[in-house]
mmCIF file of C-alpha atoms in Angstrom:
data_model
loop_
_atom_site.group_PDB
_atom_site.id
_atom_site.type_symbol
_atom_site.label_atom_id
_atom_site.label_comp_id
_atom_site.label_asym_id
_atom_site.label_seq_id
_atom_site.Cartn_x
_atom_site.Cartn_y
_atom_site.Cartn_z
ATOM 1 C CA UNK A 27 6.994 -40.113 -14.677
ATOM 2 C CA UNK A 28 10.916 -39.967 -13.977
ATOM 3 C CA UNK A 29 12.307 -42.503 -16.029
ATOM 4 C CA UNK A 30 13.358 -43.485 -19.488
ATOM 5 C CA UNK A 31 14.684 -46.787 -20.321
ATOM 6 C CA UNK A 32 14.601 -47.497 -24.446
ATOM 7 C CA UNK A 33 17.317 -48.003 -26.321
ATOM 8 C CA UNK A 34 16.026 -46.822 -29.637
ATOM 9 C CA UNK A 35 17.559 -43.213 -31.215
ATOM 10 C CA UNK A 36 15.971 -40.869 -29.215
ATOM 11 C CA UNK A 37 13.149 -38.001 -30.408
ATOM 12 C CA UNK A 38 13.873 -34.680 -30.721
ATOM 13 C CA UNK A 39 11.665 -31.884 -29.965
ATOM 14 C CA UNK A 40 11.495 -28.202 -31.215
ATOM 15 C CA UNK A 41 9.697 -25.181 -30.501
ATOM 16 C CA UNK A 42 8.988 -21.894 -32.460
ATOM 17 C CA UNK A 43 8.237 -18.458 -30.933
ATOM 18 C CA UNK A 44 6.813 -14.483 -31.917
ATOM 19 C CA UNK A 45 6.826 -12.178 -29.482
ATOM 20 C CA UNK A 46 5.704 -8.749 -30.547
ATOM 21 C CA UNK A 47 7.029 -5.998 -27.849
ATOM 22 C CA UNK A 48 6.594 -2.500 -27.234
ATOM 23 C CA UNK A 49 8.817 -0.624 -24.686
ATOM 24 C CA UNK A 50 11.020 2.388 -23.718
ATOM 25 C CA UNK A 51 15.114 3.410 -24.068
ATOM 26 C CA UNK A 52 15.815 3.452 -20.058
ATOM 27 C CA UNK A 53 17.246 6.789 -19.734
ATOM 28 C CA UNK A 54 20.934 5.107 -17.970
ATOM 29 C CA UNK A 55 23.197 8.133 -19.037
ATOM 30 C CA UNK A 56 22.309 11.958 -19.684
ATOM 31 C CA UNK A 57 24.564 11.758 -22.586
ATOM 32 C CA UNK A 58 21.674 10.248 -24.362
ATOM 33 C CA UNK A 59 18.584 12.436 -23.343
ATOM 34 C CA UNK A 60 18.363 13.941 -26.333
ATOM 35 C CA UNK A 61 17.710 10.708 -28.388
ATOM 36 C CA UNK A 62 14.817 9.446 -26.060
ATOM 37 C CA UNK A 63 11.809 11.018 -27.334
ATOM 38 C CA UNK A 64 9.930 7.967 -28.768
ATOM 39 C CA UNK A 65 8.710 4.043 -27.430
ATOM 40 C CA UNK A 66 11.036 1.444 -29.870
ATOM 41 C CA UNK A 67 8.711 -1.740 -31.148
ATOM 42 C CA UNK A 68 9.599 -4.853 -32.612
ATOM 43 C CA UNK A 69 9.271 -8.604 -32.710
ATOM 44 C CA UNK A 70 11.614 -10.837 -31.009
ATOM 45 C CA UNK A 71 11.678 -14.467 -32.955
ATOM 46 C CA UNK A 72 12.704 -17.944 -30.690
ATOM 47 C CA UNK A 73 13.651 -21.254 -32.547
ATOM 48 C CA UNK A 74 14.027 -23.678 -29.320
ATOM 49 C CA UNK A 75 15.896 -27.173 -28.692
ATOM 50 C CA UNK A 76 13.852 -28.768 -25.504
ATOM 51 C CA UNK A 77 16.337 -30.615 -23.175
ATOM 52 C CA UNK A 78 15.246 -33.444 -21.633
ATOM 53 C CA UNK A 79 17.939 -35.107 -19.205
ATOM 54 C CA UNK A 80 20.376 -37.076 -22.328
ATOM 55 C CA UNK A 81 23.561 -35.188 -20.390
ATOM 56 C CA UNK A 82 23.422 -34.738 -16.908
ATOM 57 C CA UNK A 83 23.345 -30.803 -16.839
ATOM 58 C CA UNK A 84 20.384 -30.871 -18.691
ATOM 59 C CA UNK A 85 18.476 -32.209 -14.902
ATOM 60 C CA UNK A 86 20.886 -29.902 -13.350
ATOM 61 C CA UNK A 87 19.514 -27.088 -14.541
ATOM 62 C CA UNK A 88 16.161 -27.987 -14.646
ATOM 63 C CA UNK A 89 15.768 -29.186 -18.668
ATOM 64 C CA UNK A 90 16.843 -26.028 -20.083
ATOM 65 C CA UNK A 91 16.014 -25.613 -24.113
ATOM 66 C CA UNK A 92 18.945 -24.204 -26.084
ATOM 67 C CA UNK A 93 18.022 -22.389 -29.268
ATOM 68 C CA UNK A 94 18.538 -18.660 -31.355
ATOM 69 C CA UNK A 95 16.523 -15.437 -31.226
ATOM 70 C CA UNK A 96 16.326 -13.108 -33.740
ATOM 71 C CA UNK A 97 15.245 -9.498 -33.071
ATOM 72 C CA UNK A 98 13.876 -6.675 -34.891
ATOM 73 C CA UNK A 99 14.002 -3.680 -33.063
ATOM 74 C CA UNK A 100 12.391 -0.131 -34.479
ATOM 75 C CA UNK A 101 13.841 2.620 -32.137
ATOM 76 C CA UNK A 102 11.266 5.202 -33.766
ATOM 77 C CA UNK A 103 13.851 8.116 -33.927
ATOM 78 C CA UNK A 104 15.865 8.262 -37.538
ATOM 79 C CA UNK A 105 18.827 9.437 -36.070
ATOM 80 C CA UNK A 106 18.969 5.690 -34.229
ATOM 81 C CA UNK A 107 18.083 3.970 -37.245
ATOM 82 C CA UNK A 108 17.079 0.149 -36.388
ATOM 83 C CA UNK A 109 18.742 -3.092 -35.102
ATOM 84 C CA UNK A 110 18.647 -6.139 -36.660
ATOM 85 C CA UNK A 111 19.997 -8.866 -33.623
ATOM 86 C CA UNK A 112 20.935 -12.928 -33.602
ATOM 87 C CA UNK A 113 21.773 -14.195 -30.661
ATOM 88 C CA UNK A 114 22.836 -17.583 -29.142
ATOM 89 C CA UNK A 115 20.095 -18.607 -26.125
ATOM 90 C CA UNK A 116 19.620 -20.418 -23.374
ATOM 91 C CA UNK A 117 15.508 -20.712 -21.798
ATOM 92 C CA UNK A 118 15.800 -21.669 -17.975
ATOM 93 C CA UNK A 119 12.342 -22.341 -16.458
ATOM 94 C CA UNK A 120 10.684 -22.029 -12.643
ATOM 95 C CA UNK A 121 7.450 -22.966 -10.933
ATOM 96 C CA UNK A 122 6.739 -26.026 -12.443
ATOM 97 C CA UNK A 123 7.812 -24.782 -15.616
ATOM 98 C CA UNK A 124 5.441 -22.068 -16.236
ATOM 99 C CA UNK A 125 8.023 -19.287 -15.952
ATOM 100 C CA UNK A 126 10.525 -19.019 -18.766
ATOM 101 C CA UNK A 127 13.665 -16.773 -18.431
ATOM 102 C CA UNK A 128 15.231 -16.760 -21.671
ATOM 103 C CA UNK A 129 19.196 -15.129 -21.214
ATOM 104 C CA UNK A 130 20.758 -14.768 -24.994
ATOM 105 C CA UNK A 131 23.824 -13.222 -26.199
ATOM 106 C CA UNK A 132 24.462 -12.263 -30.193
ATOM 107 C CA UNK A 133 25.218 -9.453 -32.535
ATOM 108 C CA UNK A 134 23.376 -6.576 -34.051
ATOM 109 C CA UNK A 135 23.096 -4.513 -36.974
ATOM 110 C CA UNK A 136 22.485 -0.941 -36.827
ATOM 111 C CA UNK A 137 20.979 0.650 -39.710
ATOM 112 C CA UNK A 138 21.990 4.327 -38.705
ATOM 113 C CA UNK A 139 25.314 4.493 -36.652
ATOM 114 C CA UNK A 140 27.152 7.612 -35.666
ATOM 115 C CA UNK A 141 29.190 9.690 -38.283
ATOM 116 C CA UNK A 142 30.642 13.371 -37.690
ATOM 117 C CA UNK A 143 28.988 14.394 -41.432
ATOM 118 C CA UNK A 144 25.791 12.731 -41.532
ATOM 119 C CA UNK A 145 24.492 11.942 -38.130
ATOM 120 C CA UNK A 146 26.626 12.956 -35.526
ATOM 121 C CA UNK A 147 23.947 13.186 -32.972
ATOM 122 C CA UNK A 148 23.764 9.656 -32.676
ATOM 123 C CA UNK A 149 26.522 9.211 -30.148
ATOM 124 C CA UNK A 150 25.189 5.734 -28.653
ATOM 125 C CA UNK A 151 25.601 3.716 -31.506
ATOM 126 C CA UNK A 152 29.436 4.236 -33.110
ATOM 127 C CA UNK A 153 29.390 1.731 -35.450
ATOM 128 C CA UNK A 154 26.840 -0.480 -37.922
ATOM 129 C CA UNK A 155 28.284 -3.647 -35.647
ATOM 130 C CA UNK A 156 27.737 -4.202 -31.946
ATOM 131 C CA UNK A 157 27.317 -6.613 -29.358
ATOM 132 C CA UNK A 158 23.995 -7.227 -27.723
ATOM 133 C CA UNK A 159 22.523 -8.968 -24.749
ATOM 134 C CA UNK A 160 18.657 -10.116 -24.610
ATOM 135 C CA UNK A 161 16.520 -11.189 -21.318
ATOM 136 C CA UNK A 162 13.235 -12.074 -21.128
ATOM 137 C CA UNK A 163 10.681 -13.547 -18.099
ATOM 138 C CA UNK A 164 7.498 -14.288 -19.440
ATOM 139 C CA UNK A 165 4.809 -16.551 -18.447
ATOM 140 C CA UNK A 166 4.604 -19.288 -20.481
ATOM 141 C CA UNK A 167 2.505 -22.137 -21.073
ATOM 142 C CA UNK A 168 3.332 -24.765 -23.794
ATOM 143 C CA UNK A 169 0.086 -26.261 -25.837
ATOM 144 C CA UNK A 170 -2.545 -24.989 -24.906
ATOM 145 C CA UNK A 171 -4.779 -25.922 -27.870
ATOM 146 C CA UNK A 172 -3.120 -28.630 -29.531
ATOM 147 C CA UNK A 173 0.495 -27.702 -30.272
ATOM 148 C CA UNK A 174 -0.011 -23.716 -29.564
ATOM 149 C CA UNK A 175 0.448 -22.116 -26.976
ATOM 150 C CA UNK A 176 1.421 -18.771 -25.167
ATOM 151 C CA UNK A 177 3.818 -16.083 -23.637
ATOM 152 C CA UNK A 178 3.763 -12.864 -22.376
ATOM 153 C CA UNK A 179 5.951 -10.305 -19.759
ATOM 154 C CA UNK A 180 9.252 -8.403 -19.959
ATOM 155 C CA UNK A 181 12.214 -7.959 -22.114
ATOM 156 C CA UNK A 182 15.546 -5.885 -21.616
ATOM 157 C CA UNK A 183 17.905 -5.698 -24.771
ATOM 158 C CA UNK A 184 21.009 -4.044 -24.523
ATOM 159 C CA UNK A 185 23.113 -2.842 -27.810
ATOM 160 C CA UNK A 186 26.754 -1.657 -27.236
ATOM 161 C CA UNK A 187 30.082 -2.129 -29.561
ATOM 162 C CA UNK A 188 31.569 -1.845 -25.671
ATOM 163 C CA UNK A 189 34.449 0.780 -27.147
ATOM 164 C CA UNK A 190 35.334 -0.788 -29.831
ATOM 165 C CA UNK A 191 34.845 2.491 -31.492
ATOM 166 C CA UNK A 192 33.532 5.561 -29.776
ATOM 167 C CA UNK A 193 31.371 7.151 -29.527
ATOM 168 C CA UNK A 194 29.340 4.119 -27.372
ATOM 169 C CA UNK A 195 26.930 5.083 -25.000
ATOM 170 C CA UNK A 196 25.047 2.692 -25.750
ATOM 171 C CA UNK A 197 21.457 1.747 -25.085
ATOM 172 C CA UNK A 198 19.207 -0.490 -22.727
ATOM 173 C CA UNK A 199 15.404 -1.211 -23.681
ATOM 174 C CA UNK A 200 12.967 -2.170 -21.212
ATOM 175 C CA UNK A 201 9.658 -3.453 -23.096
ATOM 176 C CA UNK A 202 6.830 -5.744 -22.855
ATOM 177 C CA UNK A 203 6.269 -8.476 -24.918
ATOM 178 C CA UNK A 204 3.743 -11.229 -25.606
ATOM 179 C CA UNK A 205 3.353 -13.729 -28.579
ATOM 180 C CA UNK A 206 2.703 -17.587 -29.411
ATOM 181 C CA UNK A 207 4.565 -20.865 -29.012
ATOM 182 C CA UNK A 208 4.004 -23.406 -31.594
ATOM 183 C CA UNK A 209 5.504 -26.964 -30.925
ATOM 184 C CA UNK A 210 6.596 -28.624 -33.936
ATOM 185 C CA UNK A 211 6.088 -32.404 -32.483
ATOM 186 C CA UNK A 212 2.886 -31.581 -31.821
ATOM 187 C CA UNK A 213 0.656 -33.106 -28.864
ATOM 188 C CA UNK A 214 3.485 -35.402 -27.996
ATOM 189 C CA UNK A 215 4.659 -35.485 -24.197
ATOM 190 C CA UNK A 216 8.235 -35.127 -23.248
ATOM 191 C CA UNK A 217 9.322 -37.985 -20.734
ATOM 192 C CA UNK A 218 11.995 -36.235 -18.440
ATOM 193 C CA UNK A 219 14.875 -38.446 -17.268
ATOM 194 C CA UNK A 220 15.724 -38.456 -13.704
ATOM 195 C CA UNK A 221 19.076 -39.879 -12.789
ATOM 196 C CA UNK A 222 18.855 -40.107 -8.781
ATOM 197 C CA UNK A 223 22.967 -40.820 -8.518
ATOM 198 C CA UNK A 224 24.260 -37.983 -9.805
ATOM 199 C CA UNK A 225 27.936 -38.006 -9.443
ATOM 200 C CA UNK A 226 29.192 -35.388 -7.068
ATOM 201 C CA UNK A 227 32.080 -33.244 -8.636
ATOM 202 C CA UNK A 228 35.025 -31.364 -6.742
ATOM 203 C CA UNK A 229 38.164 -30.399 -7.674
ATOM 204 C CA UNK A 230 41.955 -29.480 -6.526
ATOM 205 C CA UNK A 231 42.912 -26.415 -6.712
ATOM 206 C CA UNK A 232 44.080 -26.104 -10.590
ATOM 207 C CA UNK A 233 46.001 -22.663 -12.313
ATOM 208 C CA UNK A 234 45.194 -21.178 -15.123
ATOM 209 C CA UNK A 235 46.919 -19.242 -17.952
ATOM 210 C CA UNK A 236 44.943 -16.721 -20.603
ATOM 211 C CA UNK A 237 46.280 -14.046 -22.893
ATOM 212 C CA UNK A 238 43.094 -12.061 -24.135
ATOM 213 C CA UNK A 239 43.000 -9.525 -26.854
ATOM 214 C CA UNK A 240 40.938 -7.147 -29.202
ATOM 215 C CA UNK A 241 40.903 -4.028 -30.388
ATOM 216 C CA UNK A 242 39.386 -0.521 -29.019
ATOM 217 C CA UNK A 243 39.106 3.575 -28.391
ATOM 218 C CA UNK A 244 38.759 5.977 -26.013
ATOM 219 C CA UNK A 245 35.829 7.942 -25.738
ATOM 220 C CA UNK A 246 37.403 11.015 -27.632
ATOM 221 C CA UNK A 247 35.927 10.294 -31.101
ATOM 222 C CA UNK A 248 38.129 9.781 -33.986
ATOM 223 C CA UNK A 249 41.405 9.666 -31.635
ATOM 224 C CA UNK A 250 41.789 6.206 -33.166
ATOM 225 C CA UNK A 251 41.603 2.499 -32.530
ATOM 226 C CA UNK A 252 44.245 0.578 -30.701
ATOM 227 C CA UNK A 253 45.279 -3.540 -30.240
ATOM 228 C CA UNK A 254 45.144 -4.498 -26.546
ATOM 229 C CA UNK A 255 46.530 -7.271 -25.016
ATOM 230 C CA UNK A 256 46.523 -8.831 -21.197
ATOM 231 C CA UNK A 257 48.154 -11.700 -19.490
ATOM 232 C CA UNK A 258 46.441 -13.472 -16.581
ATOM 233 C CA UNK A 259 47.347 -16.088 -13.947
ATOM 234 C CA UNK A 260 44.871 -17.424 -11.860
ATOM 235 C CA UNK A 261 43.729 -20.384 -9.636
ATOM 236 C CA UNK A 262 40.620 -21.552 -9.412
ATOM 237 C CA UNK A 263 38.736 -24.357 -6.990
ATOM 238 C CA UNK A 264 35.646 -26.208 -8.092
ATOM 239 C CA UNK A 265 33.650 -26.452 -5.696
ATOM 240 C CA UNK A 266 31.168 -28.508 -6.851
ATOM 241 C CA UNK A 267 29.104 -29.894 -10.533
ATOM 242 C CA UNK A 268 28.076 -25.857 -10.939
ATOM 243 C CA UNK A 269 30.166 -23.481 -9.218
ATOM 244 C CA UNK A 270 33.854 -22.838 -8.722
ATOM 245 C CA UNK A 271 36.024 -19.499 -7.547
ATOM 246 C CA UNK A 272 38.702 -17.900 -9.104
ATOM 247 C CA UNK A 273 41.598 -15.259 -7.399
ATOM 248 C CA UNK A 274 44.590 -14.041 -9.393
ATOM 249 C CA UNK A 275 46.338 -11.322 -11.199
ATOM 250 C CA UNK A 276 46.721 -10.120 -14.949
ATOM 251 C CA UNK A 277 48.748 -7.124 -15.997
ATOM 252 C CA UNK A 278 46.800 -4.871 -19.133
ATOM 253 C CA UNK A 279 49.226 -3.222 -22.074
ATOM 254 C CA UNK A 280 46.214 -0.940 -23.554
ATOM 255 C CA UNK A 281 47.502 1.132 -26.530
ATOM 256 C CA UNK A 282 44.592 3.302 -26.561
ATOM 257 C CA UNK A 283 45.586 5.163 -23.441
ATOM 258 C CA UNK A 284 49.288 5.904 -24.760
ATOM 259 C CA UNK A 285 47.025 8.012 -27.542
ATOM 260 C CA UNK A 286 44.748 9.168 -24.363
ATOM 261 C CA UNK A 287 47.639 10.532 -22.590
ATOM 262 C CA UNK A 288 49.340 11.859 -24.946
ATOM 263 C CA UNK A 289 46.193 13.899 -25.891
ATOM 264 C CA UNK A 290 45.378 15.190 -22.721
ATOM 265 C CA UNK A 291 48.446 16.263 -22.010
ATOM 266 C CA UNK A 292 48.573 18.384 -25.096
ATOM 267 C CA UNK A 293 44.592 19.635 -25.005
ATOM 268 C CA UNK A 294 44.349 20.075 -21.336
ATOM 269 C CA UNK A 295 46.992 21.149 -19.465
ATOM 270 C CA UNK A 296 44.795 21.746 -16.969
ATOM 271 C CA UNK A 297 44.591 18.450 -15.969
ATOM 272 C CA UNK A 298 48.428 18.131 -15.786
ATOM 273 C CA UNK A 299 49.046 14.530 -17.324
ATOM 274 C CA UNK A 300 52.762 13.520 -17.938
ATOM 275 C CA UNK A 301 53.151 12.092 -21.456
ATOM 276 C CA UNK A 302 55.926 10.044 -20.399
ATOM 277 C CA UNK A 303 52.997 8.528 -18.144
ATOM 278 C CA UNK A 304 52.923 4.840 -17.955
ATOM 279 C CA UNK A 305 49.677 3.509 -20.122
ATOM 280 C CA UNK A 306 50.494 -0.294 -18.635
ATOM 281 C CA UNK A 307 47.788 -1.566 -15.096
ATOM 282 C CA UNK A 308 48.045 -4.644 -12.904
ATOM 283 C CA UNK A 309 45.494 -5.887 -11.583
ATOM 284 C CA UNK A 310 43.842 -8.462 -9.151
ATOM 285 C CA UNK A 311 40.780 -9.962 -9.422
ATOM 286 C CA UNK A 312 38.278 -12.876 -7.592
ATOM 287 C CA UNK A 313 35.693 -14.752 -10.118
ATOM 288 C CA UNK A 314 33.083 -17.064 -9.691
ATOM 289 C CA UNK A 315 32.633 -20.058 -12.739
ATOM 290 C CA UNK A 316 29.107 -21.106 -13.470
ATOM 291 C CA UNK A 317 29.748 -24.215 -15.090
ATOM 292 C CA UNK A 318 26.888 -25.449 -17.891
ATOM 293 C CA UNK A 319 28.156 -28.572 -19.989
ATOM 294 C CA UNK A 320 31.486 -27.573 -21.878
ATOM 295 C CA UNK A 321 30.172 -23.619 -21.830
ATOM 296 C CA UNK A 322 30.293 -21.644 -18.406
ATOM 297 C CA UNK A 323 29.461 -18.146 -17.544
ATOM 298 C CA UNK A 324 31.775 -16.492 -15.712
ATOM 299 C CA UNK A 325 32.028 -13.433 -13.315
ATOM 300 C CA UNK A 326 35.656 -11.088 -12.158
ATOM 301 C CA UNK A 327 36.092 -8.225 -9.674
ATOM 302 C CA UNK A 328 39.236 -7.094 -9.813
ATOM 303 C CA UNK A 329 41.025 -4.028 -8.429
ATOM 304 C CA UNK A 330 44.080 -2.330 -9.700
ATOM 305 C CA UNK A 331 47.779 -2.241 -7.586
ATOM 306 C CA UNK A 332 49.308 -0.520 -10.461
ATOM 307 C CA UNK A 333 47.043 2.424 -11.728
ATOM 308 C CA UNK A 334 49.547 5.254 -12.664
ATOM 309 C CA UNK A 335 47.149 7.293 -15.299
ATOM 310 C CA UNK A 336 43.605 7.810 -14.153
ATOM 311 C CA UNK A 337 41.216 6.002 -16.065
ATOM 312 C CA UNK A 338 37.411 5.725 -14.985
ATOM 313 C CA UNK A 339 38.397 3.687 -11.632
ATOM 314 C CA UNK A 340 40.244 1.611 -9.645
ATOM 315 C CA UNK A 341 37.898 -1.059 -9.193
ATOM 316 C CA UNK A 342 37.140 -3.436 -12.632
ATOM 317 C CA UNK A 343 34.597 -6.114 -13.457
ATOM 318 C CA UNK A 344 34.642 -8.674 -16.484
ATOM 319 C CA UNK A 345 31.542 -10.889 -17.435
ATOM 320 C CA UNK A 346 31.431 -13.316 -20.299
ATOM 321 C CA UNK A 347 31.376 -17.008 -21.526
ATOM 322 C CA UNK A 348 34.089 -19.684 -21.644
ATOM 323 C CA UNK A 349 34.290 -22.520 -23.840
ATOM 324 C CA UNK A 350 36.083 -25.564 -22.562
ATOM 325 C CA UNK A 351 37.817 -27.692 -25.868
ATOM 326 C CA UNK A 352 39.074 -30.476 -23.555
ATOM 327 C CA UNK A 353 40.412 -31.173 -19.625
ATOM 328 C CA UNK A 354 42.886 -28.265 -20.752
ATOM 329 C CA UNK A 355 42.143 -25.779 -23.322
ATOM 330 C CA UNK A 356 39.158 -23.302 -22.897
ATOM 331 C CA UNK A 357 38.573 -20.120 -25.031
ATOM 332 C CA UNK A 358 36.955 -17.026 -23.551
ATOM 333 C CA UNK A 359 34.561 -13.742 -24.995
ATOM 334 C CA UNK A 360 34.310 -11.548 -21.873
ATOM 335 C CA UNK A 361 33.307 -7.781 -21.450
ATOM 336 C CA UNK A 362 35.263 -5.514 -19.210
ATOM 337 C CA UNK A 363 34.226 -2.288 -17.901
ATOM 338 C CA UNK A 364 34.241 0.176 -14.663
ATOM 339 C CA UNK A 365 31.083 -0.027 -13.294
ATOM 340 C CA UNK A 366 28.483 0.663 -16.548
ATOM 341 C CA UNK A 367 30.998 2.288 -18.476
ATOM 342 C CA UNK A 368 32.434 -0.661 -20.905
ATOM 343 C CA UNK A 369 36.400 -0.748 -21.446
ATOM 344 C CA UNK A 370 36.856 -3.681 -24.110
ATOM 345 C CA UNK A 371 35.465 -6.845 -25.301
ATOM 346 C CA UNK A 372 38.192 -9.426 -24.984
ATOM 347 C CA UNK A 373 38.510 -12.451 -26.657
ATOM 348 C CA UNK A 374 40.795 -15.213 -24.814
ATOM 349 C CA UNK A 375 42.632 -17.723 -25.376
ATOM 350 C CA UNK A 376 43.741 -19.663 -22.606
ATOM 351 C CA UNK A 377 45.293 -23.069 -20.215
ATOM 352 C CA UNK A 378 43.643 -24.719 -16.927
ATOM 353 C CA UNK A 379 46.426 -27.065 -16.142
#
C-alpha cells in the first residue's frame, strides 16, 4: 500500500547489524607481495536509519536507510597491525528489496603503520590515520523470525592515507561476510509513501568557483610534507532531479613536487630534470553530479594542457562527496589520483552561482 495520509509525528525505525567476514588482501601492486601471506578477518558492525518517502529523494532512490558502520579488521600479519574503521553509510536496495548494497565512506586506525626503525616493511600503511572506503552486496532479508533476520555475500574495504604521507600503497580487501539484522521496532510494517507528481527538476547552465586544499608527499619517504592548493572554474547543467555534468578548468600549485624536482635533479641525473622546472599544472576536466538530498557524489576526468615536470600522467580523475549549505555554498572532500595511484585528498571550499 502506497500511501500515507496522518498527520501525527511520524515513527521512526532502526536497524542493527554483525557481519562476521573472512577474506583476502587483492594483490593490486607488486610493491606489496611481500605483506600478503595471510586471509584478514573481522566483523563489520551496521546501525541503520530506514527511509521511508518523508523527502522526496528518499522514493527516488528507492527508500535508502542512512546509518554508520564500524569495522574491525585483523590483517593476520604483525607487520600490518589492525584497522579499527567508522564510516558514514548509505544502504541502496534492488529486487524487491532483497539485495542490499551498502556504499560507506569513514576513517581508520592502524595499529602498526610504517616507520624506517621499527617496521619499515610495512610500506602500505604510512601513517596510524587513513581514509577508507567500504562496499558490501549481500542478500538480505529483514525479519525473518520476529524482528531478526539475515545477510550474507561480499565486502571490499579499501584503507589508504591517499599521500598524505608516504609510503601509501595502500590496501584493498575482498572478503565474504554474513551476519544478523535485528530490527529495533520490532514486527511493525513500514508504510512507504508514494508521491505520483514528482516535480521534474532542470536547470540553466550555472558556474562554479572552488579553491581546494590539504596537505601531502611524494612517494620518496621522508622527503617531507607539503600544503597544496588549486583553483577551479567550472559550469555545470542539471539535467534533471539526479544527474547533472560538469566541464571546466583548475590550475594545481603542488609544493611537494618543487621538493620532487629538486631531488631528482640532484639524485638522478640520469633522468635530467631542470630544478628551475615549473612544479605548477593546468588542467581540464568533465564531471558528472549525482545529486542525493543536500549531499551528492561526484565524478572528474580531467587532462592536463600544462604538464611541464612528469608526474605519473597526463590524464587525472577526482571522486568524492559535496555538501550543498544553501542555493550557493557547497563544501567538497574529493580524492585525486592518476589512474590507482592516489595524488591528494582535497578538501573544498567552494560557489555555484
Amino acid at each position: 500500500m502506497w500511501c500515507f495520509s496522518q498527520k501525527e509525528e511520524t515513527p521512526t525505525w532502526f536497524t542493527i547489524d554483525a557481519n562476521p567476514y573472512y577474506g583476502s588482501v587483492i594483490l593490486h601492486n607488486q610493491d606489496i607481495s611481500h605483506l600478503i601471506n595471510a586471509h584478514p578477518s573481522g566483523v563489520i558492525l551496521g546501525f541503520n536509519k530506514k527511509n521511508y518517502g518523508l523527502k522526496e529523494w528518499h522514493q527516488e532512490y528507492n527508500y535508502p536507510d542512512t546509518g554508520i558502520s564500524f569495522v574491525y579488521q585483523d590483517m593476520k600479519y604483525e607487520t600490518l597491525g589492525s584497522n579499527y574503521s567508522l564510516y558514514a553509510h548509505y544502504n541502496f536496495y534492488f529486487f524487491k528489496r532483497n539485495m542490499q548494497f551498502r556504499i560507506g565512506q569513514g576513517l581508520a586506525y592502524n595499529t602498526n603503520p610504517y616507520d624506517k626503525n621499527q617496521n619499515f616493511r610495512n610500506n602500505a600503511y604510512g601513517s596510524h590515520i587513513m581514509s577508507s572506503t567500504l562496499l558490501m552486496l549481500n542478500y538480505h532479508k529483514e525479519q525473518l523470525f520476529k524482528n531478526l533476520g539475515i545477510k550474507a555475500g561480499i565486502s571490499i574495504i579499501h584503507y589508504s592515507n591517499a599521500n598524505v604521507k608516504a609510503p601509501n600503497t595502500s590496501t584493498n580487501t575482498f572478503a565474504f561476510n554474513a551476519g544478523l539484522v535485528y530490527n529495533l521496532n520490532g514486527n511493525e510494517e513500514i508504510v512507504y509513501i508514494k508521491n505520483p507528481n514528482k516535480e521534474k527538476i532542470t536547470q540553466p547552465v550555472k558556474a562554479n568557483l572552488v579553491f581546494r586544499g590539504g596537505i601531502n608527499e611524494s612517494d620518496v619517504v621522508n622527503s617531507g610534507q607539503f600544503p597544496f592548493y588549486i583553483l577551479s572554474a567550472y559550469g555545470d547543467k542539471r539535467l534533471s532531479r539526479k544527474s547533472g555534468i560538469q566541464l571546466g578548468a583548475e590550475v594545481f600549485f603542488s609544493n611537494f613536487l618543487k621538493e620532487l624536482i629538486r631531488y631528482q635533479s640532484i639524485s638522478f641525473p640520469e633522468m635530467d630534470v631542470n630544478p628551475d622546472t615549473d612544479y605548477k599544472r593546468v588542467g581540464m576536466f568533465l564531471g558528472y553530479e549525482l545529486y542525493i538530498s543536500k549531499l551528492s557524489a561526484i565524478a572528474q576526468l580531467g587532462y592536463y594542457i600544462y604538464y611541464p615536470f612528469d608526474f605519473e600522467s597526463k590524464v587525472y580523475n577526482r571522486i568524492g562527496l559535496k555538501y550543498y549549505f544553501g542555493k550557493k555554498l557547497f563544501g567538497a572532500v574529493t580524492l585525486k589520483s592518476h589512474g590507482a595511484a592516489a595524488e591528494a585528498v582535497e578538501f573544498g571550499l567552494g560557489i555555484r552561482l
